[in-house]
Amino acid sequence: MQLILRLALLAGLAACAPLPGSDPAQTLRGPEAAPPLLPLDQLVAEAGTPRIGPEVTGSVEARAAALRARAKALQAAPLPSGG
């Protein structure tokens, strides 16, 4: 009985150990690990003007209104009895 308990304890401890080569911090090091940091002014200049027009804004506002109406209907609905 004690042997089984000890083996189970050792197996449990081994399962908690990190596997070699599985650490993302170790595997992502190198030139392609992260994109280069750019100054904010350069990012804004590259972004240019916004591409959202009135048709997109109207569509998003309509979807938001539909979701609000659905949420209001769900909040008003009675909960089923758990019997």
mmCIF file of C-alpha atoms in Angstrom:
data_model
loop_
_atom_site.group_PDB
_atom_site.id
_atom_site.type_symbol
_atom_site.label_atom_id
_atom_site.label_comp_id
_atom_site.label_asym_id
_atom_site.label_seq_id
_atom_site.Cartn_x
_atom_site.Cartn_y
_atom_site.Cartn_z
ATOM 1 C CA MET A 1 0.000 0.000 0.000
ATOM 2 C CA GLN A 2 2.799 2.379 0.900
ATOM 3 C CA LEU A 3 4.593 1.528 -2.332
ATOM 4 C CA ILE A 4 1.527 2.484 -4.384
ATOM 5 C CA LEU A 5 1.158 5.705 -2.438
ATOM 6 C CA ARG A 6 4.820 6.602 -2.947
ATOM 7 C CA LEU A 7 4.655 5.816 -6.656
ATOM 8 C CA ALA A 8 1.526 7.926 -7.025
ATOM 9 C CA LEU A 9 3.219 10.798 -5.194
ATOM 10 C CA LEU A 10 6.306 10.576 -7.401
ATOM 11 C CA ALA A 11 4.157 10.441 -10.551
ATOM 12 C CA GLY A 12 2.222 13.479 -9.382
ATOM 13 C CA LEU A 13 5.406 15.430 -8.718
ATOM 14 C CA ALA A 14 6.800 14.481 -12.110
ATOM 15 C CA ALA A 15 3.595 15.661 -13.789
ATOM 16 C CA CYS A 16 4.054 19.112 -12.245
ATOM 17 C CA ALA A 17 7.579 19.532 -13.604
ATOM 18 C CA PRO A 18 7.952 21.696 -16.711
ATOM 19 C CA LEU A 19 8.958 19.882 -19.860
ATOM 20 C CA PRO A 20 12.254 20.916 -21.422
ATOM 21 C CA GLY A 21 11.760 23.172 -24.408
ATOM 22 C CA SER A 22 8.152 23.989 -23.524
ATOM 23 C CA ASP A 23 8.830 27.415 -22.018
ATOM 24 C CA PRO A 24 7.471 30.048 -24.452
ATOM 25 C CA ALA A 25 9.849 32.653 -23.059
ATOM 26 C CA GLN A 26 12.772 30.478 -24.087
ATOM 27 C CA THR A 27 11.464 29.520 -27.535
ATOM 28 C CA LEU A 28 10.426 33.031 -28.643
ATOM 29 C CA ARG A 29 13.815 34.652 -28.215
ATOM 30 C CA GLY A 30 15.425 35.856 -31.387
ATOM 31 C CA PRO A 31 14.947 38.520 -34.049
ATOM 32 C CA GLU A 32 11.454 37.283 -35.008
ATOM 33 C CA ALA A 33 10.271 37.021 -31.402
ATOM 34 C CA ALA A 34 8.472 40.363 -31.281
ATOM 35 C CA PRO A 35 7.719 43.125 -33.786
ATOM 36 C CA PRO A 36 9.891 46.199 -33.525
ATOM 37 C CA LEU A 37 8.624 49.083 -31.439
ATOM 38 C CA LEU A 38 7.856 52.176 -33.508
ATOM 39 C CA PRO A 39 7.279 55.771 -32.404
ATOM 40 C CA LEU A 40 3.617 56.740 -32.138
ATOM 41 C CA ASP A 41 4.000 59.567 -34.663
ATOM 42 C CA GLN A 42 5.256 57.135 -37.281
ATOM 43 C CA LEU A 43 2.379 54.721 -36.634
ATOM 44 C CA VAL A 44 -0.211 57.496 -36.925
ATOM 45 C CA ALA A 45 1.372 58.749 -40.150
ATOM 46 C CA GLU A 46 1.317 55.255 -41.662
ATOM 47 C CA ALA A 47 -2.286 54.683 -40.610
ATOM 48 C CA GLY A 48 -3.582 57.573 -42.685
ATOM 49 C CA THR A 49 -7.196 58.652 -42.632
ATOM 50 C CA PRO A 50 -9.932 56.473 -41.135
ATOM 51 C CA ARG A 51 -11.729 54.193 -43.589
ATOM 52 C CA ILE A 52 -15.032 54.090 -41.737
ATOM 53 C CA GLY A 53 -17.803 55.731 -43.691
ATOM 54 C CA PRO A 54 -21.415 56.554 -42.878
ATOM 55 C CA GLU A 55 -22.644 53.205 -44.256
ATOM 56 C CA VAL A 56 -20.448 51.301 -41.795
ATOM 57 C CA THR A 57 -21.408 53.573 -38.915
ATOM 58 C CA GLY A 58 -25.109 53.135 -39.642
ATOM 59 C CA SER A 59 -24.756 49.361 -39.865
ATOM 60 C CA VAL A 60 -22.893 49.173 -36.551
ATOM 61 C CA GLU A 61 -25.418 51.441 -34.842
ATOM 62 C CA ALA A 62 -28.297 49.312 -36.155
ATOM 63 C CA ARG A 63 -26.655 46.139 -34.848
ATOM 64 C CA ALA A 64 -26.033 47.786 -31.471
ATOM 65 C CA ALA A 65 -29.685 48.866 -31.253
ATOM 66 C CA ALA A 66 -30.835 45.334 -32.112
ATOM 67 C CA LEU A 67 -28.566 43.882 -29.418
ATOM 68 C CA ARG A 68 -29.829 46.375 -26.850
ATOM 69 C CA ALA A 69 -33.434 45.467 -27.707
ATOM 70 C CA ARG A 70 -32.614 41.768 -27.403
ATOM 71 C CA ALA A 71 -30.918 42.333 -24.032
ATOM 72 C CA LYS A 72 -33.927 44.300 -22.780
ATOM 73 C CA ALA A 73 -36.284 41.499 -23.887
ATOM 74 C CA LEU A 74 -34.128 38.882 -22.173
ATOM 75 C CA GLN A 75 -34.024 40.897 -18.965
ATOM 76 C CA ALA A 76 -37.803 41.268 -18.990
ATOM 77 C CA ALA A 77 -38.470 37.570 -19.622
ATOM 78 C CA PRO A 78 -39.502 35.583 -16.537
ATOM 79 C CA LEU A 79 -37.127 32.893 -15.330
ATOM 80 C CA PRO A 80 -38.358 29.303 -15.712
ATOM 81 C CA SER A 81 -39.342 27.618 -12.478
ATOM 82 C CA GLY A 82 -36.823 24.988 -11.425
ATOM 83 C CA GLY A 83 -39.271 22.359 -10.320
#
